[in-house]
Coordinates of C-alpha atoms and ligand atoms in Angstrom, one line a residue:
M1411 CA 43.1 -42.7 -1.6
S1412 CA 39.4 -43.3 -2.2
V1413 CA 37.5 -45.5 0.3
T1414 CA 33.9 -46.5 0.6
I1415 CA 32.5 -47.3 4.0
F1416 CA 28.8 -46.7 3.5
D1417 CA 27.7 -50.3 3.5
Q1418 CA 29.6 -51.2 6.7
P1419 CA 27.2 -52.4 9.5
D1420 CA 28.7 -49.9 11.9
V1421 CA 27.9 -47.0 9.5
Q1422 CA 24.4 -48.3 8.9
A1423 CA 23.9 -48.6 12.7
F1424 CA 25.2 -45.0 13.1
L1425 CA 22.7 -43.7 10.5
R1426 CA 19.8 -45.3 12.5
E1427 CA 21.2 -43.8 15.7
I1428 CA 21.6 -40.2 14.4
S1429 CA 18.0 -40.5 13.0
G1430 CA 16.6 -41.5 16.4
L1431 CA 15.3 -44.7 15.0
D1432 CA 16.5 -46.5 18.2
K1433 CA 14.5 -44.0 20.4
P1434 CA 10.8 -44.1 21.3
D1435 CA 10.4 -40.3 21.4
G1436 CA 10.0 -37.9 18.5
S1437 CA 8.2 -38.0 15.2
P1438 CA 8.3 -41.2 13.1
R1439 CA 7.9 -39.2 9.9
A1440 CA 10.8 -36.9 10.8
K1441 CA 12.9 -40.0 11.6
Q1442 CA 12.0 -41.6 8.3
I1443 CA 12.8 -38.5 6.2
I1444 CA 16.1 -37.7 8.1
H1445 CA 17.2 -41.3 7.9
R1446 CA 16.7 -41.3 4.1
L1447 CA 18.2 -37.9 3.5
M1448 CA 21.3 -38.5 5.7
S1449 CA 21.8 -41.9 4.1
D1450 CA 21.8 -40.3 0.7
L1451 CA 24.2 -37.7 1.9
F1452 CA 26.6 -40.1 3.5
K1453 CA 26.5 -42.2 0.3
A1454 CA 27.2 -39.2 -1.9
I1455 CA 30.2 -38.2 0.3
D1456 CA 31.5 -41.7 0.0
E1457 CA 30.9 -42.3 -3.7
L1458 CA 32.0 -38.8 -4.9
D1459 CA 34.8 -38.8 -2.4
I1460 CA 33.7 -35.4 -1.1
T1461 CA 36.7 -33.9 0.7
P1462 CA 36.5 -32.2 4.1
D1463 CA 37.3 -28.9 2.5
E1464 CA 34.4 -29.3 0.0
Y1465 CA 32.1 -30.4 2.8
W1466 CA 32.9 -27.4 5.0
A1467 CA 32.6 -25.0 2.1
G1468 CA 29.1 -26.3 1.7
I1469 CA 28.3 -25.8 5.4
A1470 CA 29.6 -22.2 5.2
W1471 CA 27.3 -21.7 2.1
V1472 CA 24.3 -23.1 4.0
N1473 CA 25.0 -20.6 6.8
E1474 CA 25.3 -17.7 4.4
L1475 CA 22.1 -18.8 2.7
G1476 CA 20.2 -18.9 6.0
I1477 CA 21.5 -15.4 7.0
A1478 CA 20.3 -14.1 3.7
G1479 CA 17.0 -15.8 4.1
Q1480 CA 17.4 -17.4 0.6
A1481 CA 16.4 -21.0 1.1
G1482 CA 13.2 -20.2 -0.6
L1483 CA 15.1 -18.7 -3.5
I1484 CA 17.6 -21.4 -4.2
S1485 CA 14.7 -23.9 -4.0
P1486 CA 13.2 -22.9 -7.3
G1487 CA 16.7 -22.4 -8.7
L1488 CA 17.5 -26.1 -8.1
G1489 CA 14.2 -27.1 -9.6
L1490 CA 12.6 -28.4 -6.4
D1491 CA 9.5 -26.1 -6.7
H1492 CA 8.9 -27.3 -10.3
F1493 CA 9.5 -30.9 -9.3
L1494 CA 6.7 -30.6 -6.6
D1495 CA 4.5 -29.2 -9.4
L1496 CA 5.3 -32.1 -11.6
R1497 CA 4.3 -34.5 -8.8
M1498 CA 1.0 -32.7 -8.3
D1499 CA 0.4 -32.9 -12.1
A1500 CA 1.1 -36.6 -11.9
Q1501 CA -1.3 -37.1 -8.9
D1502 CA -4.0 -35.2 -10.9
A1503 CA -3.4 -37.3 -14.0
A1504 CA -3.9 -40.4 -11.8
L1505 CA -7.2 -39.0 -10.5
G1506 CA -8.3 -38.0 -14.1
I1507 CA -8.1 -34.3 -13.3
D1508 CA -7.4 -32.0 -16.2
N1509 CA -5.9 -28.7 -15.3
K1510 CA -6.9 -26.5 -18.3
T1511 CA -4.9 -23.7 -16.7
P1512 CA -1.5 -25.2 -15.7
R1513 CA -0.2 -24.7 -12.3
T1514 CA 3.2 -23.2 -11.8
I1515 CA 5.3 -22.4 -8.8
E1516 CA 4.4 -19.7 -6.2
G1517 CA 8.0 -18.5 -5.6
P1518 CA 9.1 -16.9 -2.3
L1519 CA 7.7 -13.3 -2.7
Y1520 CA 4.0 -13.5 -1.9
V1521 CA 2.7 -11.3 0.9
A1522 CA -0.6 -12.0 2.6
G1523 CA -3.0 -9.2 3.4
A1524 CA -3.2 -7.2 0.1
P1525 CA -6.1 -4.8 -0.3
V1526 CA -9.3 -6.4 -1.5
V1527 CA -11.0 -4.8 -4.5
Q1528 CA -14.2 -5.6 -6.3
G1529 CA -14.0 -6.4 -10.0
H1530 CA -11.3 -4.0 -11.2
A1531 CA -8.2 -2.8 -9.5
R1532 CA -5.2 -0.6 -10.1
L1533 CA -2.1 -2.4 -8.8
D1534 CA 0.6 0.1 -9.1
D1535 CA 1.1 3.2 -6.9
G1536 CA 2.1 5.4 -9.9
R1537 CA 5.7 5.9 -8.8
D1538 CA 7.3 3.7 -11.4
T1539 CA 7.0 5.8 -14.5
D1540 CA 9.3 3.6 -16.6
G1541 CA 6.8 0.9 -17.3
Q1542 CA 4.3 0.6 -20.1
L1543 CA 0.6 0.7 -19.1
L1544 CA -0.9 -2.7 -18.8
L1545 CA -4.6 -3.7 -18.9
M1546 CA -5.1 -7.4 -18.0
H1547 CA -8.5 -9.0 -17.7
G1548 CA -10.4 -12.3 -18.1
T1549 CA -12.9 -14.7 -16.6
V1550 CA -12.6 -17.3 -13.9
F1551 CA -14.3 -20.6 -15.1
N1552 CA -15.1 -23.8 -13.3
D1553 CA -14.5 -27.2 -15.0
A1554 CA -18.0 -27.2 -16.5
G1555 CA -17.0 -24.1 -18.4
Q1556 CA -19.3 -21.8 -16.3
P1557 CA -18.1 -18.5 -14.9
V1558 CA -17.4 -18.4 -11.2
P1559 CA -18.9 -15.2 -9.7
G1560 CA -17.0 -13.8 -6.7
A1561 CA -13.8 -15.9 -7.4
Q1562 CA -10.8 -14.4 -5.6
V1563 CA -7.9 -13.4 -7.9
E1564 CA -4.8 -12.7 -5.9
V1565 CA -2.2 -11.0 -8.1
W1566 CA 1.4 -9.9 -7.5
H1567 CA 4.3 -8.7 -9.6
C1568 CA 7.5 -6.7 -9.5
D1569 CA 8.3 -3.3 -10.8
T1570 CA 10.5 -2.3 -13.8
R1571 CA 13.6 -2.8 -11.7
G1572 CA 12.6 -6.3 -10.8
F1573 CA 11.9 -5.4 -7.2
Y1574 CA 8.8 -6.6 -5.3
S1575 CA 7.1 -4.4 -2.6
H1576 CA 8.0 -5.6 0.9
F1577 CA 11.2 -7.1 -0.5
D1578 CA 12.5 -3.9 -2.1
P1579 CA 16.1 -3.1 -1.0
T1580 CA 15.5 0.6 -2.0
G1581 CA 12.4 0.8 0.1
V1582 CA 10.6 3.2 -2.3
Q1583 CA 7.5 1.2 -2.9
A1584 CA 4.2 1.7 -1.0
P1585 CA 3.0 -1.3 1.0
F1586 CA 1.3 -3.8 -1.3
N1587 CA 2.4 -1.9 -4.4
M1588 CA 1.6 -4.2 -7.3
R1589 CA -0.3 -6.6 -5.0
R1590 CA -4.1 -6.9 -4.8
T1591 CA -6.9 -9.4 -4.1
I1592 CA -9.6 -8.8 -6.8
I1593 CA -13.1 -10.3 -6.3
A1594 CA -14.5 -11.3 -9.7
D1595 CA -17.9 -9.8 -10.7
Q1596 CA -21.2 -11.7 -11.2
Q1597 CA -19.9 -12.9 -14.6
G1598 CA -16.7 -14.2 -13.1
R1599 CA -14.7 -11.4 -14.6
Y1600 CA -11.7 -9.7 -13.1
S1601 CA -9.6 -6.9 -14.5
F1602 CA -6.7 -4.7 -13.5
R1603 CA -4.5 -1.9 -14.7
S1604 CA -0.8 -1.8 -13.8
I1605 CA 2.5 -1.5 -15.6
L1606 CA 4.3 -4.2 -17.4
P1607 CA 6.9 -5.7 -15.0
N1608 CA 10.5 -6.4 -16.1
G1609 CA 12.3 -9.7 -15.2
Y1610 CA 13.6 -10.5 -11.8
G1611 CA 17.2 -11.3 -10.9
V1612 CA 18.5 -12.9 -7.7
P1613 CA 20.5 -10.4 -5.5
P1614 CA 24.0 -9.8 -7.0
G1615 CA 26.7 -11.4 -4.9
S1616 CA 24.2 -13.5 -2.9
P1617 CA 24.8 -17.1 -1.9
T1618 CA 22.0 -18.1 -4.4
E1619 CA 23.8 -16.4 -7.2
K1620 CA 27.2 -17.9 -6.2
L1621 CA 25.8 -21.4 -6.4
L1622 CA 24.1 -20.7 -9.8
F1623 CA 27.3 -19.2 -11.1
A1624 CA 29.3 -22.3 -9.9
L1625 CA 26.9 -24.3 -12.0
G1626 CA 27.5 -22.1 -15.1
R1627 CA 23.9 -20.8 -14.8
H1628 CA 22.3 -17.4 -14.2
G1629 CA 19.7 -16.1 -11.7
Q1630 CA 17.3 -14.3 -14.0
R1631 CA 13.6 -14.7 -14.5
P1632 CA 11.6 -13.5 -17.5
A1633 CA 8.9 -10.8 -16.7
H1634 CA 6.0 -12.5 -15.1
I1635 CA 2.8 -12.0 -13.0
H1636 CA 1.8 -14.3 -10.1
F1637 CA -1.7 -15.5 -9.3
F1638 CA -3.6 -17.4 -6.7
I1639 CA -7.2 -18.1 -7.9
S1640 CA -9.7 -19.4 -5.4
A1641 CA -13.4 -19.9 -5.0
D1642 CA -16.0 -21.9 -3.0
G1643 CA -16.0 -25.5 -4.1
Q1644 CA -12.8 -25.1 -6.1
R1645 CA -9.2 -26.1 -5.6
K1646 CA -6.9 -23.1 -5.2
L1647 CA -4.8 -22.6 -8.3
T1648 CA -1.3 -21.2 -8.0
T1649 CA 0.1 -20.0 -11.3
Q1650 CA 1.9 -17.3 -13.2
I1651 CA 1.9 -15.8 -16.7
N1652 CA 5.0 -14.7 -18.5
I1653 CA 5.2 -11.6 -20.6
A1654 CA 5.5 -12.8 -24.2
G1655 CA 8.6 -11.5 -26.0
D1656 CA 10.8 -11.5 -23.0
P1657 CA 14.1 -13.1 -24.2
L1658 CA 14.2 -15.2 -21.1
V1659 CA 10.7 -16.7 -21.5
N1660 CA 12.3 -20.1 -22.1
D1661 CA 15.4 -19.5 -19.9
D1662 CA 14.0 -19.0 -16.4
F1663 CA 16.3 -19.8 -13.5
A1664 CA 13.2 -20.8 -11.5
H1665 CA 11.8 -23.1 -14.3
A1666 CA 8.3 -21.8 -14.0
T1667 CA 7.5 -21.3 -17.7
R1668 CA 4.8 -23.7 -19.0
D1669 CA 2.8 -24.1 -22.2
G1670 CA -0.4 -22.2 -21.9
L1671 CA 1.0 -19.5 -19.6
V1672 CA 2.5 -17.1 -22.2
P1673 CA -0.5 -15.1 -23.4
E1674 CA -0.3 -12.7 -26.3
V1675 CA 0.4 -9.1 -25.4
V1676 CA -1.6 -6.7 -27.7
E1677 CA -0.4 -3.1 -28.0
H1678 CA -3.0 -0.4 -28.3
G1679 CA -2.1 3.2 -29.4
D1680 CA -5.3 4.5 -31.0
A1681 CA -7.4 7.1 -29.2
A1682 CA -10.6 5.0 -29.3
S1683 CA -9.0 2.0 -27.6
I1684 CA -7.3 4.2 -25.0
A1685 CA -10.6 6.0 -24.3
A1686 CA -12.5 2.7 -24.1
A1687 CA -10.0 1.3 -21.6
G1688 CA -10.2 4.5 -19.6
L1689 CA -6.4 4.9 -19.6
E1690 CA -4.1 7.9 -20.1
G1691 CA -2.2 6.6 -23.1
P1692 CA -1.0 3.7 -25.2
F1693 CA -1.2 0.4 -23.3
A1694 CA -0.6 -3.3 -23.6
E1695 CA -3.5 -5.6 -23.2
I1696 CA -3.5 -9.2 -21.9
V1697 CA -6.6 -11.3 -22.0
F1698 CA -6.3 -14.4 -19.8
D1699 CA -9.0 -16.7 -18.4
F1700 CA -8.4 -19.0 -15.4
H1701 CA -9.9 -22.5 -15.3
L1702 CA -10.4 -24.0 -11.8
T1703 CA -11.0 -27.6 -10.8
P1704 CA -13.4 -28.8 -8.2
L1705 CA -12.6 -30.0 -4.7
V1706 CA -11.8 -33.7 -4.5
Q1707 CA -14.3 -35.4 -2.2
G1708 CA -15.1 -32.0 -0.7
E1709 CA -11.4 -31.2 -0.1
D1710 CA -8.6 -29.3 -1.7
N1711 CA -6.4 -32.3 -1.9
Q1712 CA -3.3 -30.2 -2.8
I1713 CA -3.7 -27.1 -0.6
C1714 CA -0.3 -25.8 0.4
E1715 CA 0.0 -24.0 3.7
R1716 CA 3.6 -23.1 3.5
P1717 CA 4.8 -20.4 5.9
R1718 CA 4.3 -17.0 4.1
A1719 CA 5.0 -13.4 4.8
A1720 CA 2.1 -11.2 5.9
A1721 CA 1.7 -7.5 6.4
Ligands
LIG762 C1 10.6 -14.4 -8.1 O1 9.9 -13.3 -8.5 C2 10.0 -15.6 -8.4 O2 8.7 -15.5 -8.9 C3 10.6 -16.8 -8.1 C4 9.9 -18.1 -8.4 C5 11.8 -16.8 -7.5 C6 12.4 -15.7 -7.3 C7 11.8 -14.5 -7.6
LIG763 FE1 8.1 -13.6 -9.1

């Protein structure tokens, strides 16, 4: 039989007690957030009549998720990362800030400490021979449309198997393979050669995949390349591009695809283009400019200092 007890005064007092609202110690903000989240959870258990078996299955899943280190992976899967982006977009709109290059989610696989290279970098270690050669380049601009000399272009992507260096279960990639920090030249230009990545899939059999499957969803991302773009006086931009033509471009489990972030991929097979690019053979070219926005009252009002891996 279904019962609802949420509104009872003793349950409401209990919520205040478990949130420490009756205690002087601790963090007022932590109390506020936990009181709200626990209230919403109690209410959901009550209204959906969540059974003890359902509840304890959820707890076992949370433990499994933590052991696998996948809280940062289910987070984009459940749309929270994209929701935070939408909130930052709305804050920008309220401040009259126009992000000519859209932001999109960072994801859980950035590693700090990549080699720093001036102007042009090679990202791949040459071991993944299945990928098509890629030449990507462009200019970093400020909101006045001027190039930003010395802008920092941090770039990272996975290999043709969908594995990122430092998170590769097969361990074959060199440290910082397909990860670099490129310093733009005096004209604000960056460029790199690499190979076209393939899409990423969440680990098979993982708790993340189990939940997505329970929702009738999949855990695949289209091929994509991540960026942090930063420069003095500018807000740091977190974004990605998708590789046009990937069938999952508009079916991303992490909900990162946005208009303006799917540049054209131009194939070059002629000897003159290959020689001009200084490459060994046919290649794909992506031209993509990044547009930054200035600090707000001298500050990056949206800087995110989340815990990140470093090597
Ligand atoms: C990725 O490569 C990624 O970019 C995101 C957002 C989630 C999982 C893997
Ligand atoms: Fe990624």
